[in-house]
Structures are given as structure tokens and as C-alpha cells.
mmCIF file of C-alpha atoms and ligand atoms in Angstrom:
data_model
loop_
_atom_site.group_PDB
_atom_site.id
_atom_site.type_symbol
_atom_site.label_atom_id
_atom_site.label_comp_id
_atom_site.label_asym_id
_atom_site.label_seq_id
_atom_site.Cartn_x
_atom_site.Cartn_y
_atom_site.Cartn_z
ATOM 1 C CA MET A 1 -43.518 26.174 -5.158
ATOM 2 C CA LYS A 2 -40.188 25.058 -3.911
ATOM 3 C CA LYS A 3 -38.307 27.618 -1.912
ATOM 4 C CA LYS A 4 -34.728 28.013 -2.814
ATOM 5 C CA SER A 5 -33.460 28.346 0.812
ATOM 6 C CA GLN A 6 -34.784 24.756 1.482
ATOM 7 C CA ARG A 7 -32.714 23.133 -1.204
ATOM 8 C CA VAL A 8 -29.970 20.750 0.186
ATOM 9 C CA SER A 9 -26.715 20.807 -1.595
ATOM 10 C CA PRO A 10 -25.764 17.609 -3.503
ATOM 11 C CA ALA A 11 -22.843 17.159 -1.349
ATOM 12 C CA ALA A 12 -24.962 17.453 1.817
ATOM 13 C CA LYS A 13 -27.329 14.864 0.338
ATOM 14 C CA VAL A 14 -24.638 12.337 -0.152
ATOM 15 C CA MET A 15 -23.220 12.864 3.338
ATOM 16 C CA THR A 16 -26.648 12.425 4.835
ATOM 17 C CA ALA A 17 -27.189 9.147 3.025
ATOM 18 C CA TYR A 18 -23.837 7.946 4.465
ATOM 19 C CA ASP A 19 -24.931 8.912 8.012
ATOM 20 C CA ARG A 20 -28.072 6.905 7.424
ATOM 21 C CA TYR A 21 -26.947 3.933 5.573
ATOM 22 C CA VAL A 22 -23.170 3.411 5.735
ATOM 23 C CA ILE A 23 -21.552 1.811 8.736
ATOM 24 C CA PRO A 24 -19.441 4.553 10.213
ATOM 25 C CA SER A 25 -16.142 2.531 10.516
ATOM 26 C CA TYR A 26 -14.178 5.202 8.776
ATOM 27 C CA GLY A 27 -13.095 8.737 9.741
ATOM 28 C CA ARG A 28 -14.018 10.783 6.727
ATOM 29 C CA SER A 29 -13.173 14.246 5.435
ATOM 30 C CA PRO A 30 -16.251 16.239 4.359
ATOM 31 C CA LEU A 31 -15.410 15.768 0.741
ATOM 32 C CA VAL A 32 -17.776 14.275 -1.966
ATOM 33 C CA ILE A 33 -15.408 13.299 -4.935
ATOM 34 C CA VAL A 34 -16.786 12.299 -8.247
ATOM 35 C CA ARG A 35 -13.816 12.388 -10.696
ATOM 36 C CA GLY A 36 -10.137 11.833 -10.923
ATOM 37 C CA ARG A 37 -7.285 12.271 -13.397
ATOM 38 C CA GLY A 38 -3.612 11.820 -12.767
ATOM 39 C CA SER A 39 -2.785 13.566 -9.400
ATOM 40 C CA TRP A 40 -6.041 15.432 -9.386
ATOM 41 C CA LEU A 41 -9.487 14.799 -7.899
ATOM 42 C CA TRP A 42 -12.708 16.871 -8.310
ATOM 43 C CA ASP A 43 -15.487 17.170 -5.924
ATOM 44 C CA ILE A 44 -19.245 17.169 -6.682
ATOM 45 C CA GLU A 45 -19.119 21.028 -6.928
ATOM 46 C CA GLY A 46 -16.256 20.986 -9.357
ATOM 47 C CA LYS A 47 -13.561 22.063 -7.001
ATOM 48 C CA LYS A 48 -10.140 20.444 -7.777
ATOM 49 C CA TYR A 49 -7.682 18.882 -5.276
ATOM 50 C CA LEU A 50 -4.107 17.930 -5.661
ATOM 51 C CA ASP A 51 -4.043 14.357 -4.400
ATOM 52 C CA PHE A 52 -0.763 13.617 -2.741
ATOM 53 C CA PHE A 53 -1.753 10.384 -1.291
ATOM 54 C CA PRO A 54 -3.834 8.634 -4.057
ATOM 55 C CA GLY A 55 -5.835 5.939 -2.448
ATOM 56 C CA TYR A 56 -3.199 4.746 -0.017
ATOM 57 C CA ALA A 57 -1.044 3.888 -3.089
ATOM 58 C CA VAL A 58 -3.932 2.076 -4.880
ATOM 59 C CA SER A 59 -3.975 4.584 -7.524
ATOM 60 C CA GLY A 60 -0.162 4.483 -7.870
ATOM 61 C CA LEU A 61 -0.358 5.270 -11.574
ATOM 62 C CA GLY A 62 -2.497 8.295 -10.794
ATOM 63 C CA HIS A 63 -6.240 8.359 -11.177
ATOM 64 C CA CYS A 64 -7.758 6.860 -14.240
ATOM 65 C CA HIS A 65 -4.570 6.301 -16.137
ATOM 66 C CA PRO A 66 -5.606 6.091 -19.864
ATOM 67 C CA ASN A 67 -3.873 2.663 -20.266
ATOM 68 C CA ILE A 68 -5.888 1.215 -17.368
ATOM 69 C CA VAL A 69 -9.115 2.820 -18.537
ATOM 70 C CA ARG A 70 -8.584 1.384 -21.998
ATOM 71 C CA ALA A 71 -7.761 -2.067 -20.757
ATOM 72 C CA ILE A 72 -10.721 -2.267 -18.443
ATOM 73 C CA LYS A 73 -13.131 -0.982 -21.185
ATOM 74 C CA ARG A 74 -11.834 -3.544 -23.597
ATOM 75 C CA GLN A 75 -11.945 -6.504 -21.187
ATOM 76 C CA ALA A 76 -15.388 -5.589 -19.915
ATOM 77 C CA GLY A 77 -16.726 -6.199 -23.368
ATOM 78 C CA LEU A 78 -15.074 -9.604 -23.564
ATOM 79 C CA LEU A 79 -15.334 -11.265 -20.178
ATOM 80 C CA ILE A 80 -15.623 -9.762 -16.657
ATOM 81 C CA HIS A 81 -15.575 -12.857 -14.462
ATOM 82 C CA LEU A 82 -14.484 -16.428 -14.736
ATOM 83 C CA PRO A 83 -14.459 -18.932 -11.845
ATOM 84 C CA ASN A 84 -10.958 -20.378 -11.108
ATOM 85 C CA ILE A 85 -11.952 -23.820 -12.228
ATOM 86 C CA TYR A 86 -11.185 -22.623 -15.868
ATOM 87 C CA TYR A 87 -8.124 -21.180 -17.477
ATOM 88 C CA ASN A 88 -7.910 -17.441 -18.724
ATOM 89 C CA PRO A 89 -4.909 -15.999 -20.648
ATOM 90 C CA LEU A 90 -4.846 -12.849 -18.607
ATOM 91 C CA GLN A 91 -4.257 -14.527 -15.241
ATOM 92 C CA ALA A 92 -1.574 -16.639 -16.931
ATOM 93 C CA ARG A 93 0.049 -13.437 -18.259
ATOM 94 C CA LEU A 94 -0.160 -11.597 -15.011
ATOM 95 C CA ALA A 95 1.348 -14.429 -13.010
ATOM 96 C CA GLU A 96 4.161 -14.670 -15.502
ATOM 97 C CA LEU A 97 4.871 -10.948 -15.188
ATOM 98 C CA ILE A 98 4.871 -10.928 -11.459
ATOM 99 C CA VAL A 99 7.326 -13.931 -11.255
ATOM 100 C CA ALA A 100 9.485 -12.473 -14.022
ATOM 101 C CA HIS A 101 10.033 -9.293 -11.944
ATOM 102 C CA ALA A 102 10.127 -10.871 -8.491
ATOM 103 C CA PHE A 103 11.729 -14.359 -8.060
ATOM 104 C CA PRO A 104 11.116 -17.953 -9.363
ATOM 105 C CA GLY A 105 7.803 -19.137 -7.965
ATOM 106 C CA LYS A 106 4.015 -19.092 -8.468
ATOM 107 C CA CYS A 107 1.136 -16.722 -7.516
ATOM 108 C CA PHE A 108 -2.169 -16.968 -5.908
ATOM 109 C CA PHE A 109 -4.736 -14.243 -6.741
ATOM 110 C CA CYS A 110 -7.179 -12.623 -4.439
ATOM 111 C CA ASN A 111 -8.746 -9.128 -4.068
ATOM 112 C CA SER A 112 -6.986 -7.206 -1.347
ATOM 113 C CA GLY A 113 -3.959 -6.945 0.759
ATOM 114 C CA ALA A 114 -5.505 -8.598 3.838
ATOM 115 C CA GLU A 115 -6.523 -11.462 1.659
ATOM 116 C CA ALA A 116 -3.030 -11.832 0.119
ATOM 117 C CA ASN A 117 -1.631 -11.788 3.788
ATOM 118 C CA GLU A 118 -4.225 -14.499 4.931
ATOM 119 C CA ALA A 119 -3.042 -16.680 2.027
ATOM 120 C CA ALA A 120 0.565 -16.137 3.138
ATOM 121 C CA ILE A 121 -0.288 -16.958 6.780
ATOM 122 C CA LYS A 122 -2.175 -20.091 5.684
ATOM 123 C CA LEU A 123 0.818 -21.109 3.432
ATOM 124 C CA ALA A 124 3.228 -20.621 6.216
ATOM 125 C CA ARG A 125 1.045 -22.707 8.603
ATOM 126 C CA ARG A 126 0.748 -25.417 5.889
ATOM 127 C CA ALA A 127 4.584 -25.369 5.417
ATOM 128 C CA GLY A 128 5.162 -25.844 9.192
ATOM 129 C CA HIS A 129 2.224 -28.183 9.887
ATOM 130 C CA ALA A 130 4.183 -31.518 9.771
ATOM 131 C CA GLN A 131 6.596 -30.263 12.325
ATOM 132 C CA GLY A 132 3.966 -28.622 14.585
ATOM 133 C CA ARG A 133 5.143 -25.112 13.616
ATOM 134 C CA TYR A 134 2.329 -22.504 13.580
ATOM 135 C CA GLU A 135 3.786 -19.466 15.493
ATOM 136 C CA ILE A 136 4.279 -16.184 13.560
ATOM 137 C CA VAL A 137 6.767 -13.611 14.493
ATOM 138 C CA SER A 138 5.685 -10.101 13.372
ATOM 139 C CA MET A 139 6.882 -6.470 13.932
ATOM 140 C CA LEU A 140 5.559 -3.759 16.248
ATOM 141 C CA ASP A 141 4.073 -0.899 14.398
ATOM 142 C CA SER A 142 3.445 -3.095 11.291
ATOM 143 C CA PHE A 143 0.140 -3.172 9.340
ATOM 144 C CA HIS A 144 -1.138 -6.229 7.583
ATOM 145 C CA GLY A 145 -4.833 -5.845 7.254
ATOM 146 C CA ARG A 146 -8.133 -6.049 9.088
ATOM 147 C CA THR A 147 -9.286 -9.605 9.002
ATOM 148 C CA ILE A 148 -8.827 -11.399 12.380
ATOM 149 C CA ALA A 149 -5.704 -13.185 11.266
ATOM 150 C CA THR A 150 -4.094 -10.176 9.692
ATOM 151 C CA VAL A 151 -5.126 -7.733 12.401
ATOM 152 C CA THR A 152 -3.503 -10.105 14.900
ATOM 153 C CA VAL A 153 -0.385 -10.166 12.935
ATOM 154 C CA THR A 154 -0.513 -6.308 12.739
ATOM 155 C CA GLY A 155 1.604 -4.928 15.537
ATOM 156 C CA GLN A 156 -0.652 -2.135 16.761
ATOM 157 C CA LYS A 157 -3.107 -2.562 19.592
ATOM 158 C CA LYS A 158 -5.371 0.202 18.449
ATOM 159 C CA TYR A 159 -6.507 -2.009 15.540
ATOM 160 C CA GLN A 160 -7.029 -4.990 17.818
ATOM 161 C CA GLU A 161 -8.992 -3.588 20.729
ATOM 162 C CA GLY A 162 -12.440 -5.120 21.229
ATOM 163 C CA PHE A 163 -12.001 -7.889 18.695
ATOM 164 C CA GLY A 164 -10.602 -10.673 20.936
ATOM 165 C CA PRO A 165 -9.781 -13.449 21.315
ATOM 166 C CA LEU A 166 -7.289 -12.985 18.533
ATOM 167 C CA LEU A 167 -5.374 -15.643 16.509
ATOM 168 C CA PRO A 168 -3.101 -17.745 18.786
ATOM 169 C CA GLY A 169 0.643 -17.942 18.307
ATOM 170 C CA VAL A 170 1.536 -14.489 17.160
ATOM 171 C CA VAL A 171 4.559 -12.667 18.702
ATOM 172 C CA HIS A 172 5.470 -9.122 18.098
ATOM 173 C CA VAL A 173 9.124 -7.760 18.268
ATOM 174 C CA PRO A 174 10.563 -4.254 17.469
ATOM 175 C CA PHE A 175 11.171 -3.593 13.788
ATOM 176 C CA GLY A 176 14.826 -3.455 12.893
ATOM 177 C CA ASP A 177 16.084 -5.458 15.823
ATOM 178 C CA ILE A 178 17.545 -8.779 14.621
ATOM 179 C CA GLY A 179 18.341 -9.913 18.138
ATOM 180 C CA ALA A 180 14.618 -9.645 19.063
ATOM 181 C CA VAL A 181 13.608 -11.743 16.141
ATOM 182 C CA SER A 182 16.302 -14.310 16.947
ATOM 183 C CA GLY A 183 14.954 -14.511 20.611
ATOM 184 C CA ALA A 184 11.322 -14.874 19.434
ATOM 185 C CA VAL A 185 11.880 -17.596 16.827
ATOM 186 C CA ASN A 186 11.606 -21.046 18.325
ATOM 187 C CA GLU A 187 10.813 -24.701 17.313
ATOM 188 C CA LYS A 188 7.102 -23.776 16.969
ATOM 189 C CA THR A 189 7.698 -20.698 14.531
ATOM 190 C CA CYS A 190 6.551 -21.078 11.037
ATOM 191 C CA ALA A 191 7.245 -17.641 9.664
ATOM 192 C CA VAL A 192 8.509 -14.105 10.097
ATOM 193 C CA ILE A 193 6.314 -11.569 8.460
ATOM 194 C CA LEU A 194 7.308 -7.889 7.865
ATOM 195 C CA GLU A 195 7.085 -4.926 5.579
ATOM 196 C CA PRO A 196 10.332 -3.881 3.867
ATOM 197 C CA ILE A 197 9.409 -0.300 4.824
ATOM 198 C CA GLN A 198 6.534 0.151 7.421
ATOM 199 C CA GLY A 199 3.918 2.264 5.769
ATOM 200 C CA GLU A 200 0.986 2.624 8.240
ATOM 201 C CA GLY A 201 3.408 2.566 11.102
ATOM 202 C CA GLY A 202 5.093 5.734 9.986
ATOM 203 C CA ILE A 203 7.445 5.161 7.044
ATOM 204 C CA ASN A 204 9.921 3.253 9.291
ATOM 205 C CA VAL A 205 12.997 1.988 7.613
ATOM 206 C CA ALA A 206 15.705 -0.463 8.538
ATOM 207 C CA PRO A 207 19.232 -0.925 7.164
ATOM 208 C CA PRO A 208 19.898 -3.593 4.461
ATOM 209 C CA GLU A 209 22.073 -5.572 6.955
ATOM 210 C CA TYR A 210 18.936 -6.184 9.014
ATOM 211 C CA PHE A 211 17.249 -7.806 6.085
ATOM 212 C CA VAL A 212 20.293 -9.769 5.136
ATOM 213 C CA ALA A 213 20.524 -11.059 8.768
ATOM 214 C CA LEU A 214 16.833 -11.858 8.623
ATOM 215 C CA ARG A 215 17.208 -13.944 5.456
ATOM 216 C CA ARG A 216 20.098 -15.761 7.153
ATOM 217 C CA LEU A 217 18.144 -16.382 10.381
ATOM 218 C CA CYS A 218 14.990 -17.654 8.635
ATOM 219 C CA ASP A 219 17.295 -20.101 6.563
ATOM 220 C CA ALA A 220 19.171 -21.294 9.692
ATOM 221 C CA ARG A 221 15.971 -22.007 11.634
ATOM 222 C CA GLY A 222 13.736 -23.327 8.889
ATOM 223 C CA VAL A 223 11.243 -20.457 8.981
ATOM 224 C CA LEU A 224 9.572 -18.681 6.093
ATOM 225 C CA LEU A 225 10.385 -15.124 5.474
ATOM 226 C CA VAL A 226 7.251 -13.369 4.327
ATOM 227 C CA MET A 227 7.465 -9.765 2.853
ATOM 228 C CA ASP A 228 4.350 -7.701 2.834
ATOM 229 C CA GLU A 229 4.843 -5.545 -0.198
ATOM 230 C CA VAL A 230 1.197 -4.508 -0.415
ATOM 231 C CA GLN A 231 2.080 -0.839 -0.110
ATOM 232 C CA THR A 232 5.848 -0.898 -1.103
ATOM 233 C CA GLY A 233 5.496 -3.025 -4.194
ATOM 234 C CA MET A 234 4.918 -2.293 -7.920
ATOM 235 C CA GLY A 235 7.521 0.542 -8.178
ATOM 236 C CA ARG A 236 6.645 2.685 -5.233
ATOM 237 C CA THR A 237 10.268 2.684 -3.968
ATOM 238 C CA GLY A 238 11.977 2.974 -7.247
ATOM 239 C CA ARG A 239 12.322 -0.787 -7.795
ATOM 240 C CA TYR A 240 9.550 -3.212 -8.570
ATOM 241 C CA PHE A 241 9.616 -4.625 -5.049
ATOM 242 C CA ALA A 242 11.308 -2.912 -2.095
ATOM 243 C CA HIS A 243 13.198 -6.049 -0.873
ATOM 244 C CA GLN A 244 15.219 -5.697 -4.117
ATOM 245 C CA HIS A 245 17.032 -2.801 -2.544
ATOM 246 C CA TYR A 246 18.391 -5.159 0.134
ATOM 247 C CA GLY A 247 19.713 -7.850 -2.078
ATOM 248 C CA ILE A 248 17.590 -10.604 -0.522
ATOM 249 C CA ARG A 249 14.653 -12.690 -1.615
ATOM 250 C CA PRO A 250 11.671 -13.553 0.572
ATOM 251 C CA ASP A 251 10.035 -17.006 0.536
ATOM 252 C CA VAL A 252 6.586 -15.342 0.107
ATOM 253 C CA MET A 253 5.642 -11.917 -1.030
ATOM 254 C CA THR A 254 2.275 -10.226 -0.950
ATOM 255 C CA LEU A 255 0.993 -7.633 -3.247
ATOM 256 C CA ALA A 256 -2.178 -5.455 -3.697
ATOM 257 C CA LYS A 257 -2.657 -1.667 -3.721
ATOM 258 C CA THR A 258 -0.973 -0.396 -6.946
ATOM 259 C CA LEU A 259 -1.085 -3.976 -8.602
ATOM 260 C CA GLY A 260 -4.360 -3.305 -10.299
ATOM 261 C CA GLY A 261 -3.908 0.394 -11.228
ATOM 262 C CA GLY A 262 -6.855 1.178 -9.134
ATOM 263 C CA VAL A 263 -8.857 -1.975 -9.606
ATOM 264 C CA ALA A 264 -9.158 -4.475 -6.607
ATOM 265 C CA ILE A 265 -6.696 -7.285 -6.887
ATOM 266 C CA GLY A 266 -4.221 -8.909 -4.563
ATOM 267 C CA ALA A 267 -1.535 -11.550 -4.935
ATOM 268 C CA MET A 268 0.546 -13.906 -2.871
ATOM 269 C CA VAL A 269 3.753 -14.973 -4.541
ATOM 270 C CA ALA A 270 5.428 -18.125 -3.179
ATOM 271 C CA GLY A 271 8.981 -18.956 -4.049
ATOM 272 C CA SER A 272 9.578 -22.286 -5.827
ATOM 273 C CA ARG A 273 10.195 -24.248 -2.707
ATOM 274 C CA TYR A 274 6.721 -23.525 -1.399
ATOM 275 C CA ALA A 275 4.879 -22.944 -4.571
ATOM 276 C CA ASP A 276 3.039 -26.303 -4.717
ATOM 277 C CA LEU A 277 2.113 -26.641 -1.064
ATOM 278 C CA LEU A 278 -1.396 -25.440 -1.613
ATOM 279 C CA GLN A 279 -3.026 -28.235 -3.684
ATOM 280 C CA PRO A 280 -6.581 -28.258 -5.228
ATOM 281 C CA GLY A 281 -9.183 -27.622 -2.579
ATOM 282 C CA SER A 282 -6.833 -26.154 0.071
ATOM 283 C CA HIS A 283 -7.365 -22.525 -0.591
ATOM 284 C CA ALA A 284 -9.619 -20.227 -2.867
ATOM 285 C CA SER A 285 -11.034 -16.877 -3.519
ATOM 286 C CA THR A 286 -14.111 -16.597 -5.704
ATOM 287 C CA PHE A 287 -13.276 -13.313 -7.293
ATOM 288 C CA GLY A 288 -9.477 -13.861 -7.217
ATOM 289 C CA GLY A 289 -7.676 -13.184 -10.413
ATOM 290 C CA ASN A 290 -10.725 -12.470 -12.466
ATOM 291 C CA PRO A 291 -10.138 -11.417 -16.126
ATOM 292 C CA LEU A 292 -11.083 -7.786 -15.515
ATOM 293 C CA ALA A 293 -8.735 -7.309 -12.490
ATOM 294 C CA CYS A 294 -6.037 -9.113 -14.409
ATOM 295 C CA ALA A 295 -6.363 -7.001 -17.433
ATOM 296 C CA ALA A 296 -5.965 -3.874 -15.314
ATOM 297 C CA ALA A 297 -2.912 -5.494 -13.521
ATOM 298 C CA VAL A 298 -1.298 -6.468 -16.862
ATOM 299 C CA ALA A 299 -1.842 -2.974 -18.032
ATOM 300 C CA THR A 300 -0.219 -1.670 -14.888
ATOM 301 C CA PHE A 301 3.001 -3.677 -15.590
ATOM 302 C CA ASP A 302 3.010 -2.591 -19.127
ATOM 303 C CA THR A 303 2.667 1.118 -18.164
ATOM 304 C CA ILE A 304 5.534 0.829 -15.602
ATOM 305 C CA GLU A 305 7.775 -0.518 -18.508
ATOM 306 C CA ASP A 306 6.490 1.761 -21.275
ATOM 307 C CA GLU A 307 6.781 4.906 -19.193
ATOM 308 C CA GLU A 308 10.004 3.699 -17.515
ATOM 309 C CA LEU A 309 8.394 4.538 -14.268
ATOM 310 C CA LEU A 310 11.006 2.906 -11.923
ATOM 311 C CA LYS A 311 13.676 5.250 -13.246
ATOM 312 C CA TYR A 312 11.063 8.083 -12.905
ATOM 313 C CA VAL A 313 10.183 7.227 -9.467
ATOM 314 C CA ARG A 314 13.829 7.297 -8.457
ATOM 315 C CA ARG A 315 14.258 10.695 -10.114
ATOM 316 C CA MET A 316 11.066 12.237 -8.755
ATOM 317 C CA GLY A 317 11.767 10.559 -5.309
ATOM 318 C CA ASN A 318 15.159 12.217 -5.234
ATOM 319 C CA TYR A 319 13.614 15.540 -6.147
ATOM 320 C CA LEU A 320 10.890 15.357 -3.516
ATOM 321 C CA ARG A 321 13.336 14.235 -0.853
ATOM 322 C CA THR A 322 15.720 17.120 -1.695
ATOM 323 C CA ARG A 323 12.710 19.594 -1.417
ATOM 324 C CA LEU A 324 11.641 18.062 1.833
ATOM 325 C CA VAL A 325 15.024 18.126 3.343
ATOM 326 C CA ARG A 326 15.401 21.757 2.413
ATOM 327 C CA LEU A 327 12.026 22.423 4.039
ATOM 328 C CA ALA A 328 13.051 20.547 7.145
ATOM 329 C CA ALA A 329 16.127 22.681 7.535
ATOM 330 C CA ARG A 330 13.813 25.840 7.778
ATOM 331 C CA PHE A 331 11.341 24.386 10.258
ATOM 332 C CA PRO A 332 12.959 22.972 13.420
ATOM 333 C CA PHE A 333 9.860 20.897 14.276
ATOM 334 C CA VAL A 334 10.627 18.680 11.405
ATOM 335 C CA LYS A 335 12.643 15.888 12.961
ATOM 336 C CA GLU A 336 13.505 13.550 9.947
ATOM 337 C CA VAL A 337 12.811 12.879 6.359
ATOM 338 C CA ARG A 338 12.937 9.149 5.627
ATOM 339 C CA GLY A 339 11.876 6.509 3.174
ATOM 340 C CA GLU A 340 12.657 5.415 -0.325
ATOM 341 C CA GLY A 341 11.639 6.449 -3.923
ATOM 342 C CA LEU A 342 8.229 8.061 -3.788
ATOM 343 C CA MET A 343 7.395 6.611 -0.276
ATOM 344 C CA LEU A 344 8.638 9.335 2.036
ATOM 345 C CA GLY A 345 7.797 10.397 5.431
ATOM 346 C CA MET A 346 8.328 13.638 7.335
ATOM 347 C CA HIS A 347 8.529 13.040 11.030
ATOM 348 C CA LEU A 348 7.115 16.051 12.791
ATOM 349 C CA GLY A 349 7.314 17.301 16.347
ATOM 350 C CA ILE A 350 3.759 18.620 15.926
ATOM 351 C CA ASP A 351 0.371 16.969 15.452
ATOM 352 C CA GLY A 352 0.124 15.674 11.858
ATOM 353 C CA LYS A 353 -3.607 15.872 11.786
ATOM 354 C CA ALA A 354 -3.517 19.618 12.081
ATOM 355 C CA VAL A 355 -1.231 19.769 9.108
ATOM 356 C CA VAL A 356 -3.549 17.435 7.066
ATOM 357 C CA ALA A 357 -6.592 19.680 7.855
ATOM 358 C CA GLU A 358 -4.618 22.829 6.769
ATOM 359 C CA CYS A 359 -3.447 21.138 3.497
ATOM 360 C CA LEU A 360 -7.041 20.222 2.758
ATOM 361 C CA LYS A 361 -8.205 23.947 3.158
ATOM 362 C CA ARG A 362 -5.479 24.724 0.561
ATOM 363 C CA GLY A 363 -6.726 22.077 -1.868
ATOM 364 C CA MET A 364 -4.332 19.327 -1.195
ATOM 365 C CA LEU A 365 -4.960 15.873 0.005
ATOM 366 C CA ILE A 366 -2.324 14.239 2.090
ATOM 367 C CA ASN A 367 -2.069 11.716 4.974
ATOM 368 C CA ALA A 368 -0.498 11.663 8.370
ATOM 369 C CA THR A 369 0.182 8.359 10.095
ATOM 370 C CA GLY A 370 1.535 7.306 13.478
ATOM 371 C CA ASP A 371 0.094 10.658 14.676
ATOM 372 C CA ASN A 372 2.985 12.791 13.457
ATOM 373 C CA VAL A 373 4.417 11.380 10.263
ATOM 374 C CA LEU A 374 3.364 13.190 7.099
ATOM 375 C CA ARG A 375 3.243 10.490 4.522
ATOM 376 C CA MET A 376 4.267 11.584 1.040
ATOM 377 C CA MET A 377 3.169 9.009 -1.527
ATOM 378 C CA PRO A 378 2.099 10.802 -4.602
ATOM 379 C CA ALA A 379 1.181 8.891 -7.827
ATOM 380 C CA MET A 380 4.334 7.504 -9.469
ATOM 381 C CA THR A 381 3.357 9.514 -12.466
ATOM 382 C CA VAL A 382 3.475 12.786 -10.435
ATOM 383 C CA LYS A 383 4.801 15.736 -12.325
ATOM 384 C CA ARG A 384 7.660 17.959 -11.158
ATOM 385 C CA ASN A 385 5.403 21.010 -10.980
ATOM 386 C CA GLU A 386 2.894 19.114 -8.993
ATOM 387 C CA ILE A 387 5.636 18.295 -6.416
ATOM 388 C CA ASP A 388 6.569 22.093 -6.405
ATOM 389 C CA ARG A 389 2.917 22.998 -5.817
ATOM 390 C CA ALA A 390 2.705 20.387 -2.985
ATOM 391 C CA ILE A 391 5.939 21.769 -1.286
ATOM 392 C CA LYS A 392 4.541 25.214 -1.651
ATOM 393 C CA ILE A 393 1.405 24.258 0.213
ATOM 394 C CA VAL A 394 3.129 22.354 2.898
ATOM 395 C CA GLU A 395 5.461 25.275 3.398
ATOM 396 C CA ASP A 396 2.494 27.715 3.717
ATOM 397 C CA VAL A 397 0.891 25.315 6.233
ATOM 398 C CA PHE A 398 4.134 24.821 8.303
ATOM 399 C CA ARG A 399 4.240 28.726 8.532
ATOM 400 C CA ALA A 400 0.604 28.883 9.647
ATOM 401 C CA VAL A 401 0.611 26.098 12.267
ATOM 402 C CA ARG A 402 4.138 26.530 13.833
HETATM 403 C C1 PLP B 501 -2.984 -1.603 2.969
HETATM 404 C C2 PLP B 501 -2.099 -2.603 3.487
HETATM 405 C C3 PLP B 501 -2.597 -3.916 3.785
HETATM 406 C C4 PLP B 501 -4.144 -4.238 3.715
HETATM 407 O O1 PLP B 501 -4.614 -4.145 2.428
HETATM 408 P P1 PLP B 501 -6.219 -4.104 2.158
HETATM 409 O O2 PLP B 501 -6.382 -4.108 0.754
HETATM 410 O O3 PLP B 501 -6.741 -2.979 2.933
HETATM 411 O O4 PLP B 501 -6.683 -5.375 2.855
HETATM 412 C C5 PLP B 501 -1.761 -4.863 4.175
HETATM 413 N N1 PLP B 501 -0.517 -4.617 4.325
HETATM 414 C C6 PLP B 501 -0.006 -3.397 4.087
HETATM 415 C C7 PLP B 501 1.554 -3.226 4.159
HETATM 416 C C8 PLP B 501 -0.693 -2.404 3.600
HETATM 417 O O5 PLP B 501 -0.253 -1.177 3.407
#
């Protein structure tokens, strides 16, 4: 007979299997999650959590948005995968939607942010090839992915240590400093790459004039301006793409995260001038732009339109910001509230990890980045009462940890 005391909980079983069989490259919270809906997640024991950081913005429409679920189910019964040597209406429709909302140009589809940035790096190298241009100017505190090329372009040493030698020809300058970019660009430079708002680096913002000056500088020196909108894109900041706040257009833009409404898909969008540089055989991704992922991404665009999410994000973003600023006024260790739309950061004078751990104890999932920036990126569909709940929890935590 089995003794009750020897029974291992289902959660412990899962975590033990991870210990044994999953490469430990992630720091993980001891949560076993099995279900999600909107801004909520449920663990294996049925406990519910308010998710104020759904999948690093991948689940930007909230978990399991009914439109996405319906689109995937329908497409799964029609066609899941198709190699890129054939045409499919969904990839056509998605490319058309992206270009219509971004700028005249063409798309290359892949499966992740890193892969989209890889494509952008290759395109920039190809564009500069004839003139011997291959160097890339990137920003300190940036994040562009974990492949060798994208981790080299990423301006944070902690992600690079132990993986050298890295890609040659990458120079890092401080974000927001136009003089530094100007000094770093030379006759070997093919591209400047940056995020419109640095996500992983701590929700760092720069004024519109910086981006206008960057655009002018890239034009004057014959260098591609590449905007990594993997995190900021698809409505997160209250516009489809964050660069649209600054009144400029990049030559190349990369997307992933929210693009597929939770399904893996990435895209590189090249402006008309560079859109035909990659000719047959020059670049590829086997899974890129498959019908299932494209169906999810088309449904994401349709949902943003049908639910008027850009307007909603601006409204909820203003509300969340107001609440955060009010909170900041009462807790002197809060140094700054910054960001745009529903991509907000609270710069703390205390350890962010402790705040995250305390929030978790109170049933809320949130992220701290750059050690002491609390990153507020709820689903774009977050409800006002969910924001109120989050604020109440953060307030309780601030009182407990101060
Ligand atoms: C998440 C992220 C990436 C990397 O995306 P993956 O899908 O993890 O490869 C690249 N750039 C930015 C700005 C990101 O936020």
C-alpha cells in the first residue's frame, strides 16, 4: 500500500524533471503554470496569479485571447506548415498588414526576435558589402538577442561573457548621445541599430530630437538605421510602432514578441530602398512565416483594430502612469517613472528582485530589469480594475520592503 506521506506533489514532480532533463540556462521562479486567460495565470494547484508581465510582451493581447485561439484552431485544421518555396495567402496578408501600418517596403519572416535581428544584420552587411562597409554601431544597455551576432550587438557585457570571440566590427555607444554615434560612424559602418525605448536595459527613453538627428546622420553618412521594435512594436507604446512617436522612419525594423499574439513569429521589415537586396538563396528560415504563425499574427492585427487597442493602450497607459507617479510621490526610494503607453518602468533606489519576490508572494507576477527598474508591461487588454489591483499590491510591497 502506498503511504500518503511519500506522495510527491505534481508541482515538485515537474520541477524535478526540469532539474534532471532541462538545461539550467534560466533563473526560474518555483511556479508550475498550466493555464492562462487575459491577465491571469493558474498554477498546477489551481492558484491564480495576476500577470503584469505576460511573456516579456509576447502575450501582449493577454493569454489565450479568444480571437487568437479561434484563428489557430481553424488554421491547424487547414494547413500548419508550408515551405517558403510555395505561396500561402496568410503570409501575403500579414506582410501587407505590416507594411500598411509601418512604411513602404517588404517583410522577411522568421520565428523570434534574435532571428529578425540576424536578418537585419545580414541585410545591412549586404547593403554595405560593395563599399566594404560591415561595422555596426549599437547602444550600451541595449538588448537584441542571444545568437552570437545579436549578443555581440547587445550592449551588455553580462550576456557576452564566456562566449568569445564575438562578431568583429561592433561598436557600442551610450544611448541618447548623438555626438557619440557621430563619432563612432565611419566609412566602414553599414548600420546603426537601436531600440526606440530600451526594454531589457531598464525602460530607457531618449527625446524625439535624438531620433530625428539619428535619421539625419544615417542619411548623411550612407548608413542604415535599424530599429529593433521586437518589444516596443505592435501597439505596446500606444502606436503600432514606437518610432512613429518620433516622426521618423527607419530603413529596417524588426518585430517579434506580440506579433503572433503568443505564437512564435518574427519579422524583418526593410524599406523600399533595401527591400530587394536579399535575392533567392541569400537568406532563409525553414519555419519562417508558416501558415499557423501567420494566422495568429493576422488575428493579432485584426484584434488591435477591432478592439481599438492603440487608443486603449494610450488611455490605460496614462492611467497606470498617473497611479505610479502618485505612488512614487509617497515612497522616496522611487526615483523616476518613465516609458510610453503600457511600457513603463519604475526606477527604484532599492533592489528590484526583492520587490518582485514580494509581489509573487501576493499573487502578482512582475519583472525587474537592470537590477532596480520595475518593468510594468501588462497585457494591452489589461482592465482598469486589474491595474488598481496591481497598484495595491505594489503599494503593500513598498510598505513591507522600505
Ligand atoms: C526579446 C527581445 C529580443 C530577442 O527576442 P527573442 O525572441 O528572445 O530572440 C530582441 N530585441 C529586443 C528589443 C527584445 O526585447
